[in-house]
Tab-separated table of C-alpha atoms and ligand atoms in Angstrom:
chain	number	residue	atom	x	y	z
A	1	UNK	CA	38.761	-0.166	-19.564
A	2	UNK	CA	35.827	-2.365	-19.015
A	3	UNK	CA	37.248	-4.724	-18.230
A	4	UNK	CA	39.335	-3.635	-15.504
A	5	UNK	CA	35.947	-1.451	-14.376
A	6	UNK	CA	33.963	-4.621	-14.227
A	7	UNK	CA	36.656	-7.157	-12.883
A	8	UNK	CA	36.831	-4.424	-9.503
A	9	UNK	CA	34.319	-4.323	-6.757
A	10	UNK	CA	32.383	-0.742	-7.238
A	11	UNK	CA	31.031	0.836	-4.219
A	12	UNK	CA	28.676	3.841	-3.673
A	13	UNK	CA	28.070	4.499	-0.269
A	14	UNK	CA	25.625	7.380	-1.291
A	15	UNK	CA	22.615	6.756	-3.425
A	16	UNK	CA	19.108	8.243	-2.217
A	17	UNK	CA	17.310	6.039	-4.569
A	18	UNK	CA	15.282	4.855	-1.056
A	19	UNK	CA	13.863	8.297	-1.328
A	20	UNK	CA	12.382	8.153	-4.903
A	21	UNK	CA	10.981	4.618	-4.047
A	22	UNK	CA	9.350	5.874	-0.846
A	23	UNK	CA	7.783	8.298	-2.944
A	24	UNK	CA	5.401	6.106	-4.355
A	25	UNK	CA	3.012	3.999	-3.806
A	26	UNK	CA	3.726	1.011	-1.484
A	27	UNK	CA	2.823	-1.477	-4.461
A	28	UNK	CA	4.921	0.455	-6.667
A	29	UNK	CA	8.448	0.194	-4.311
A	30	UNK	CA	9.675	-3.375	-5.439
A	31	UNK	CA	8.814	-2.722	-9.235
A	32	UNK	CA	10.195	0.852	-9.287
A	33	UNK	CA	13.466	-0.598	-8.042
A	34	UNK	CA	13.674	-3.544	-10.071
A	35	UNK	CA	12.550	-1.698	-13.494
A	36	UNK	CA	14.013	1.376	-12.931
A	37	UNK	CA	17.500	1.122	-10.836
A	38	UNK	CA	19.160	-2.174	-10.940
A	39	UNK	CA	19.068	-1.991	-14.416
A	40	UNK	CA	21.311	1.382	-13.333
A	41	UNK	CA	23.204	-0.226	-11.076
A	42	UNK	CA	23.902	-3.396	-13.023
A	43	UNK	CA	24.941	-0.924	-16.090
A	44	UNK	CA	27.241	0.762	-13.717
A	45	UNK	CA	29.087	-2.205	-12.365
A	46	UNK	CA	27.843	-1.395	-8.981
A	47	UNK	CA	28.928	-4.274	-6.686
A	48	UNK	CA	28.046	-2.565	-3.329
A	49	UNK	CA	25.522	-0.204	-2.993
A	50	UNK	CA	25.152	2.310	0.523
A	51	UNK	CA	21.152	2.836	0.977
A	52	UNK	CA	20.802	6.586	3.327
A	53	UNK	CA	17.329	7.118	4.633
A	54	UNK	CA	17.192	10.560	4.195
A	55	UNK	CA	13.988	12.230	5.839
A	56	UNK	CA	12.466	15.297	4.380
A	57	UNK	CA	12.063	18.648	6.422
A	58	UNK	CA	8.392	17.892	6.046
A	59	UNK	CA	8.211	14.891	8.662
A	60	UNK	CA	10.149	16.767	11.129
A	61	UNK	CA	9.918	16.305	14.034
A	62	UNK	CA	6.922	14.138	14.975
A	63	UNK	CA	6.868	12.108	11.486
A	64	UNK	CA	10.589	11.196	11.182
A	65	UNK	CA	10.722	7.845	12.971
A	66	UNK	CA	7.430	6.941	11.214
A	67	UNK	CA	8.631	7.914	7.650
A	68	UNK	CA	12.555	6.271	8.953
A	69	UNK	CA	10.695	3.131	9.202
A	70	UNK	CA	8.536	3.162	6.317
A	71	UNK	CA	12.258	3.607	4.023
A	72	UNK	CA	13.773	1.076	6.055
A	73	UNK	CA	10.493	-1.368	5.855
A	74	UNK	CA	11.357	-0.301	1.688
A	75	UNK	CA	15.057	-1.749	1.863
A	76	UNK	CA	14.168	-4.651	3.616
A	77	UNK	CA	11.467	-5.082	0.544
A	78	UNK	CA	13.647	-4.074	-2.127
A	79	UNK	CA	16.593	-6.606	-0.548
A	80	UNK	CA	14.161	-9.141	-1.323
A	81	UNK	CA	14.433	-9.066	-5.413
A	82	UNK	CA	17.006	-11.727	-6.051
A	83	UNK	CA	19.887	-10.044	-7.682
A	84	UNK	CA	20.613	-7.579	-4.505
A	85	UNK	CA	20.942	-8.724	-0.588
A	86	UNK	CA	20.841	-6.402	2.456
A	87	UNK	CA	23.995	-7.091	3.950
A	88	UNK	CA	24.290	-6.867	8.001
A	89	UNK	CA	28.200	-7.552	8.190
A	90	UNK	CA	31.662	-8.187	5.959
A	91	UNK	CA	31.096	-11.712	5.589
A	92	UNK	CA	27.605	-10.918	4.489
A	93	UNK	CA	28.777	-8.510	1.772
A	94	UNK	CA	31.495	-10.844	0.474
A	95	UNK	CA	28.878	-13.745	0.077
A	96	UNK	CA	26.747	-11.636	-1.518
A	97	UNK	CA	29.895	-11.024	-4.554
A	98	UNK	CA	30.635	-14.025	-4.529
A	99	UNK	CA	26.964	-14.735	-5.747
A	100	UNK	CA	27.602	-12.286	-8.077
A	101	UNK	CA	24.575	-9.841	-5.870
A	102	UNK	CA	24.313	-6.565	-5.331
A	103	UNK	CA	25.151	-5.545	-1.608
A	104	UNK	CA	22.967	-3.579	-0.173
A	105	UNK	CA	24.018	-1.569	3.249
A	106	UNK	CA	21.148	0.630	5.463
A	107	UNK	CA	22.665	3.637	6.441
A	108	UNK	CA	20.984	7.092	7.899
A	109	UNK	CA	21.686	10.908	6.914
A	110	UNK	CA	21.384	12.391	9.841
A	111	UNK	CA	18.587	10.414	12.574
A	112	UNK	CA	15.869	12.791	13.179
A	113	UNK	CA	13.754	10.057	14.164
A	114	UNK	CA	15.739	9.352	17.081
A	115	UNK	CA	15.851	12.808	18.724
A	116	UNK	CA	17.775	12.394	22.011
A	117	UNK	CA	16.772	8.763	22.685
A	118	UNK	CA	20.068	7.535	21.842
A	119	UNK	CA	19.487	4.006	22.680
A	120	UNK	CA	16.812	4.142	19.375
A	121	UNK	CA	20.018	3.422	17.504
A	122	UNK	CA	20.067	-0.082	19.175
A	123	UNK	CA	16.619	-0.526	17.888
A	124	UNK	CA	17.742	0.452	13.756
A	125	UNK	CA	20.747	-1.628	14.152
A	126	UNK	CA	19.006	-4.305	14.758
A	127	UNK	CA	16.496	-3.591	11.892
A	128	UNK	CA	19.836	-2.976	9.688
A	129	UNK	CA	21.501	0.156	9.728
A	130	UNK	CA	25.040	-0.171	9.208
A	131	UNK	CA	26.035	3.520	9.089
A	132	UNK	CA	24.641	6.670	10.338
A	133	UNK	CA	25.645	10.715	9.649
A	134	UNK	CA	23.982	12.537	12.352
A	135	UNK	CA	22.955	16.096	10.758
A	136	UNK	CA	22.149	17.528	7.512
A	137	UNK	CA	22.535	20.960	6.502
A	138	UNK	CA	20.996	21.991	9.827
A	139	UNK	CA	20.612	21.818	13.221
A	140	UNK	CA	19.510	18.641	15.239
A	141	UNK	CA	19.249	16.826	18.624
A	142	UNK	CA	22.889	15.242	18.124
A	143	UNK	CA	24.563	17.681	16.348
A	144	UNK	CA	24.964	20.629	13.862
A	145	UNK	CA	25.393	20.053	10.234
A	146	UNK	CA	27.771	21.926	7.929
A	147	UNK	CA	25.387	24.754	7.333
A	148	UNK	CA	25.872	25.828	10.892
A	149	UNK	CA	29.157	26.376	10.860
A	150	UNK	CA	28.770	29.562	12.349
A	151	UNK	CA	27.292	28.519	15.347
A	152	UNK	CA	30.956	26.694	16.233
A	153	UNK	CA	29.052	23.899	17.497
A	154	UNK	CA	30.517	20.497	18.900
A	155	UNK	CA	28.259	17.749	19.321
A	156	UNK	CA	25.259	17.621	21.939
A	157	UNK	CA	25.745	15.381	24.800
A	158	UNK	CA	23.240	13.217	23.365
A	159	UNK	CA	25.546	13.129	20.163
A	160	UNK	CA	28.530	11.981	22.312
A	161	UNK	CA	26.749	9.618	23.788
A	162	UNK	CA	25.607	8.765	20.221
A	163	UNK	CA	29.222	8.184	18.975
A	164	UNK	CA	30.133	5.988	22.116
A	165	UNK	CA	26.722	3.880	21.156
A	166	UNK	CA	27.734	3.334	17.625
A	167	UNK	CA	31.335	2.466	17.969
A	168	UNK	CA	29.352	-0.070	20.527
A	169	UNK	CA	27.488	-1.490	18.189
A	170	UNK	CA	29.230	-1.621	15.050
A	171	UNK	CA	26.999	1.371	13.525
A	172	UNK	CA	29.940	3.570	11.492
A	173	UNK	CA	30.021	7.073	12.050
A	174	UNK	CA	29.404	9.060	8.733
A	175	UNK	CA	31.027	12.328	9.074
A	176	UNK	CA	29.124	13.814	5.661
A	177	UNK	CA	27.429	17.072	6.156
A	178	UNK	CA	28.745	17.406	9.870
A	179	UNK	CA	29.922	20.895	10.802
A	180	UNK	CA	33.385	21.715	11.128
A	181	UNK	CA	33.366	21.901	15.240
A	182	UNK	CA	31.339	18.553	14.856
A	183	UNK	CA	33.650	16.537	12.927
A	184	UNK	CA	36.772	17.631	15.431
A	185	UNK	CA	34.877	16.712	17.889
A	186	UNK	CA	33.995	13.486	16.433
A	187	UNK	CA	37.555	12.651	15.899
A	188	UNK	CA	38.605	13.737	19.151
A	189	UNK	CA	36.201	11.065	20.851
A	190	UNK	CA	36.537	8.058	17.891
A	191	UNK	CA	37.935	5.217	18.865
A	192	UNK	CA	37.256	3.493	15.819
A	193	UNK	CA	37.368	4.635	11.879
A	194	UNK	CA	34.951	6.751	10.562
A	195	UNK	CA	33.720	6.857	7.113
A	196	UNK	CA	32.731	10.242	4.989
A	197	UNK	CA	29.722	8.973	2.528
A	198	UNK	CA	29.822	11.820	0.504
A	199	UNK	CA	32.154	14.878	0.362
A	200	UNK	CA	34.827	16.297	-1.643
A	201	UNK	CA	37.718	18.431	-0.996
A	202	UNK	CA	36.962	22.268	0.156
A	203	UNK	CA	41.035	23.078	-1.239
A	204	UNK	CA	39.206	22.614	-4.317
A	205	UNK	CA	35.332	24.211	-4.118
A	206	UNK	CA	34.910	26.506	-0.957
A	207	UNK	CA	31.694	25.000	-0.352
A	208	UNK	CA	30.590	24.003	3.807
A	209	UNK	CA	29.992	20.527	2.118
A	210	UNK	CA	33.580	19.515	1.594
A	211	UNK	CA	35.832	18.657	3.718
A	212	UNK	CA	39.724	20.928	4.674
A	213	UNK	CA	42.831	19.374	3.984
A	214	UNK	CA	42.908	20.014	7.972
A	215	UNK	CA	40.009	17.448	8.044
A	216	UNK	CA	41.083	15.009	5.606
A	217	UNK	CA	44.335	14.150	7.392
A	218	UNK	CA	42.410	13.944	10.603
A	219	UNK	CA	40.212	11.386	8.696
A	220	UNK	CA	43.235	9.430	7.510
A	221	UNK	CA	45.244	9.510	11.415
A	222	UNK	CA	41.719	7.881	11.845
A	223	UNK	CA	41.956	5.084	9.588
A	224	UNK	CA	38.912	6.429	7.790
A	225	UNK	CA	37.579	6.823	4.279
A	226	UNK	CA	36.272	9.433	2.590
A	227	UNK	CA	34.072	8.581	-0.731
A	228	UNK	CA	33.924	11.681	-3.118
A	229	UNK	CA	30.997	13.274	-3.935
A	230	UNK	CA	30.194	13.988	-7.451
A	231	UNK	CA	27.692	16.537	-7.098
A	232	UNK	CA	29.021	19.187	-10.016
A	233	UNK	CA	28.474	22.397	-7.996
A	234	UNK	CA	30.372	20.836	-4.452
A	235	UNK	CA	32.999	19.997	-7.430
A	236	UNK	CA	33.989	23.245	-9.106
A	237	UNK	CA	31.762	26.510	-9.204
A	238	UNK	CA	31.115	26.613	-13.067
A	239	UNK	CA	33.349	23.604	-14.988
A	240	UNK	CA	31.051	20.918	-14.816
A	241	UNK	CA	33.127	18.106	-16.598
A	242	UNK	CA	34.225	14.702	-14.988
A	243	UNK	CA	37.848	15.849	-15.430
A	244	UNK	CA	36.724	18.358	-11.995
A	245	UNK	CA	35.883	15.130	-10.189
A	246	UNK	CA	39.609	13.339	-11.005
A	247	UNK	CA	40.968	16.604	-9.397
A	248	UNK	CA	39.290	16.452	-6.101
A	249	UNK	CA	40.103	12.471	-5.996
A	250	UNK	CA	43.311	13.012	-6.982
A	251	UNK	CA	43.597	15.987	-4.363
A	252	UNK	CA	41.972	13.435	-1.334
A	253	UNK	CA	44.503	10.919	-2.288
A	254	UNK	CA	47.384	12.945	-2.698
A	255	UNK	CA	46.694	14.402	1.246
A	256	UNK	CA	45.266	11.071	2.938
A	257	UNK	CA	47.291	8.464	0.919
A	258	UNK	CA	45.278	6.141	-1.949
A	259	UNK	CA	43.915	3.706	0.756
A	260	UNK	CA	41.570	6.470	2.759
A	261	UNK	CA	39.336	7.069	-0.949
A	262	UNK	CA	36.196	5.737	-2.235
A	263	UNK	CA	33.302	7.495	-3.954
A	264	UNK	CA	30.335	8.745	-2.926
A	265	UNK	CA	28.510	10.003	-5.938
A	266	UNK	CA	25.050	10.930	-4.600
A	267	UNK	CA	22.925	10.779	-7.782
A	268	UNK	CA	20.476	13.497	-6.805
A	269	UNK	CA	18.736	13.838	-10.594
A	270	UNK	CA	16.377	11.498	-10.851
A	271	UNK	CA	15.722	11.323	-6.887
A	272	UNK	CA	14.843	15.007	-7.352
A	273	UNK	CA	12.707	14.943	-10.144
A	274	UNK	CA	10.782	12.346	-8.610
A	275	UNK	CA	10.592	13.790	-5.368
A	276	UNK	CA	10.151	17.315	-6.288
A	277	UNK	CA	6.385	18.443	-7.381
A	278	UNK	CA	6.264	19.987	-10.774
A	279	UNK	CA	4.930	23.495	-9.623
A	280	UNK	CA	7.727	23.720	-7.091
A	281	UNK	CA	11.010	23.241	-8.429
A	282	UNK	CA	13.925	23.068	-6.233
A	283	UNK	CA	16.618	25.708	-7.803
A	284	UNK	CA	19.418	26.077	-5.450
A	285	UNK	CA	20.171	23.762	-2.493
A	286	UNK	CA	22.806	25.541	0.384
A	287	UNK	CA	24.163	28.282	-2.683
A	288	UNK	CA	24.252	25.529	-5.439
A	289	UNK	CA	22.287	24.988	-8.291
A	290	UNK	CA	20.454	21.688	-8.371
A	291	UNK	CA	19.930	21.551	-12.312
A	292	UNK	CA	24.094	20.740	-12.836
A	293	UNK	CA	25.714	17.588	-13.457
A	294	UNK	CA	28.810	15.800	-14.787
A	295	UNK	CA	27.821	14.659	-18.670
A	296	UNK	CA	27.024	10.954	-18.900
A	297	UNK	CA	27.639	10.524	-14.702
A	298	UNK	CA	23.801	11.682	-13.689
A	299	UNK	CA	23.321	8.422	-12.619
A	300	UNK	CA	24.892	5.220	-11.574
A	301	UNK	CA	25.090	3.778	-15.237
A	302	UNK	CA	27.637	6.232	-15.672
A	303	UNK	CA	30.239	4.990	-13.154
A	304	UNK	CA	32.616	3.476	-15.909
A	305	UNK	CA	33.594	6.725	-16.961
A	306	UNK	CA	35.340	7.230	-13.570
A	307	UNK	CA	37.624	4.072	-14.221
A	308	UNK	CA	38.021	5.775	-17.920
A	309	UNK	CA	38.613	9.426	-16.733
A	310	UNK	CA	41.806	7.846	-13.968
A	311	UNK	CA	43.315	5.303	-16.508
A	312	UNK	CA	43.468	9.007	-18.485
A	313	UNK	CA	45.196	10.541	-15.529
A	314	UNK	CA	47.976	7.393	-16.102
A	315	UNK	CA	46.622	6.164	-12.766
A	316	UNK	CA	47.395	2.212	-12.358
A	317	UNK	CA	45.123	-0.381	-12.660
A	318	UNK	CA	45.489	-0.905	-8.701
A	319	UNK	CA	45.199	2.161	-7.580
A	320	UNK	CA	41.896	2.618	-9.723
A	321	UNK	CA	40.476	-0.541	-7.826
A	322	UNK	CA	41.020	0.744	-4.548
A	323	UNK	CA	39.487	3.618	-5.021
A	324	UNK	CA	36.669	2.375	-7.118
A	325	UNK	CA	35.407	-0.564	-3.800
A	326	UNK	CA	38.405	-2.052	-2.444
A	327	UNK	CA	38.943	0.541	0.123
A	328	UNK	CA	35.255	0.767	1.174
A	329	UNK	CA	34.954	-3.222	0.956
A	330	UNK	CA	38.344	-3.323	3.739
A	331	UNK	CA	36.405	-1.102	6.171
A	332	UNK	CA	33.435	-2.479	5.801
A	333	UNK	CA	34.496	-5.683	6.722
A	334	UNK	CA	36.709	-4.099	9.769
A	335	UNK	CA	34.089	-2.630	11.126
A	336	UNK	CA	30.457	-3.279	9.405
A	337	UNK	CA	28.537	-4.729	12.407
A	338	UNK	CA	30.869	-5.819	14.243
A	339	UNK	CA	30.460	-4.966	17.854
A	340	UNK	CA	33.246	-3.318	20.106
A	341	UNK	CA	35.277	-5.090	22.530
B	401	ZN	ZN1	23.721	14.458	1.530
């Protein structure tokens, strides 16, 4: 089991880790990552790893660009400890492997920072942002997230434009926590794949956070990927065991076909205990409790238990693979960075 886990390239294309690091002092960034999550990340096999700069309500709006460039001045520092590399491209990431580094990609969830002012995006590409969702649970400039659904909202006209400016650039669109209107919308005007960082299947959990069988096909008729999310409560309302997170992988491949999955596990425990002050705990995010998670997969040292739980299923060694990096790895080098033309 191992050994086919570590022989396969693992990608996570949602870790918030840039968040906990943030959280502390500047001298503290490089040493917090080095001491406290490669160590994870090596444990877990992870081969390529998705960085989000996720921007707290707090900032909002006149501190997000600041506090988006502080996290992304904290991946370029981080990228600097020799066993990971921020990777711009395909060709980057598959040097970096074949070094036997960790890739590192800069993504955003959602771009408060850059308000209307669309052509900002130009400006984080070239600092290194690969990928970018353009909501959270709410409302912004660009677009509404999932937690709007009510509103029925498409994208702005500065989110369209946003969309055409990515697929310019190279800049994937990350249709994670985008509302239902939004992501039709989205896949009405893509003209290249789109990637879902972190969201499970809605068949499964009735939760605004996963994504309809109506959606996933669209994804797939895309040419997109959608990485599985394995926060507990988006998983199953009360079952909490990593058996819950085969079925909604199994569920995503069975409607898109085994070549549109990856995962997405968005290890929120430790990035919310270190991020959340002790008088204040956080109990329930959107309906969910925040205190759940699958046993032994709270963080990223966990990830061999996914390979474990599918070979259980009777999946095949190949089909495990795809699903555990090779997917993610294909797109990436499609369409990481690489400009339109
Ligand atoms: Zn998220």
């Amino acid at each position: 089991m191992r050994d086919l886990h570590d022989r396969s390239v693992v990608a996570d294309t949602h870790n918030d880790l840039l968040d906990a690091i943030v959280h502390r002092p500047v001298e503290a960034w490089v040493p917090h990552f080095r001491e406290r999550w490669l160590p994870q990340l090596r444990a877990g096999g992870v081969n390529l790893q998705v960085l989000p700069v996720f921007i707290d309500d707090a900032y909002r709006p006149e501190g997000a660009l600041r506090q988006t460039l502080r996290m992304i001045e904290a991946a370029h520092r981080i990228a600097e400890v020799d066993e990971v590399r921020l990777c711009h491209d395909g060709t980057a990431i598959d040097a970096a492997l074949a070094d036997d580094r960790i890739a590192l990609v800069l993504a955003l969830e959602s771009a408060p920072g850059v308000g209307e002012d669309v052509e900002l995006l130009e400006t984080l590409f070239r600092l290194g942002v690969r990928v970018a969702s353009l909501a959270h649970f709410g409302r912004t400039a660009l677009a509404d997230g999932s937690g709007e659904d009510a509103s029925g909202s498409r994208l702005t006209r500065a989110g369209v434009a946003a969309v055409a400016e990515m697929e310019r650039l190279g800049m994937m669109f990350d249709v994670s926590h985008l509302g239902v209107a939004g992501v039709e919308h989205v896949l009405e005007l893509a003209t290249r794949p789109v990637i879902a960082t972190h969201s499970s299947a809605r068949a499964l959990r009735d939760h605004h956070r996963n994504l309809t069988d109506e959606q996933l096909r669209g994804i797939a008729a895309n040419g997109g990927v959608v990485c599985v999310n394995f926060f507990a409560p988006f998983l199953h309302e009360s079952d909490f065991r990593i058996e819950r997170l085969v079925d909604h992988i199994e569920h995503i491949a069975g409607v898109m076909g085994i070549r549109h999955v990856g995962l997405g596990p968005d290890f929120v425990k430790e990035v919310l205990a270190d991020v959340t002050p002790p008088c204040c705990e956080t109990q329930f995010i959107e309906g969910v409790p925040t205190d759940r998670f699958l046993p032994g997969l709270e963080g990223p040292a966990g990830l061999p238990l996914v390979t474990e739980a599918l070979l259980e299923r009777g999946w095949p060694d190949d089909d495990i693979a795809l699903v555990l990096g090779a997917n993610v790895l294909d797109l990436f080098r499609a369409e990481l960075g690489k400009p339109k033309h």
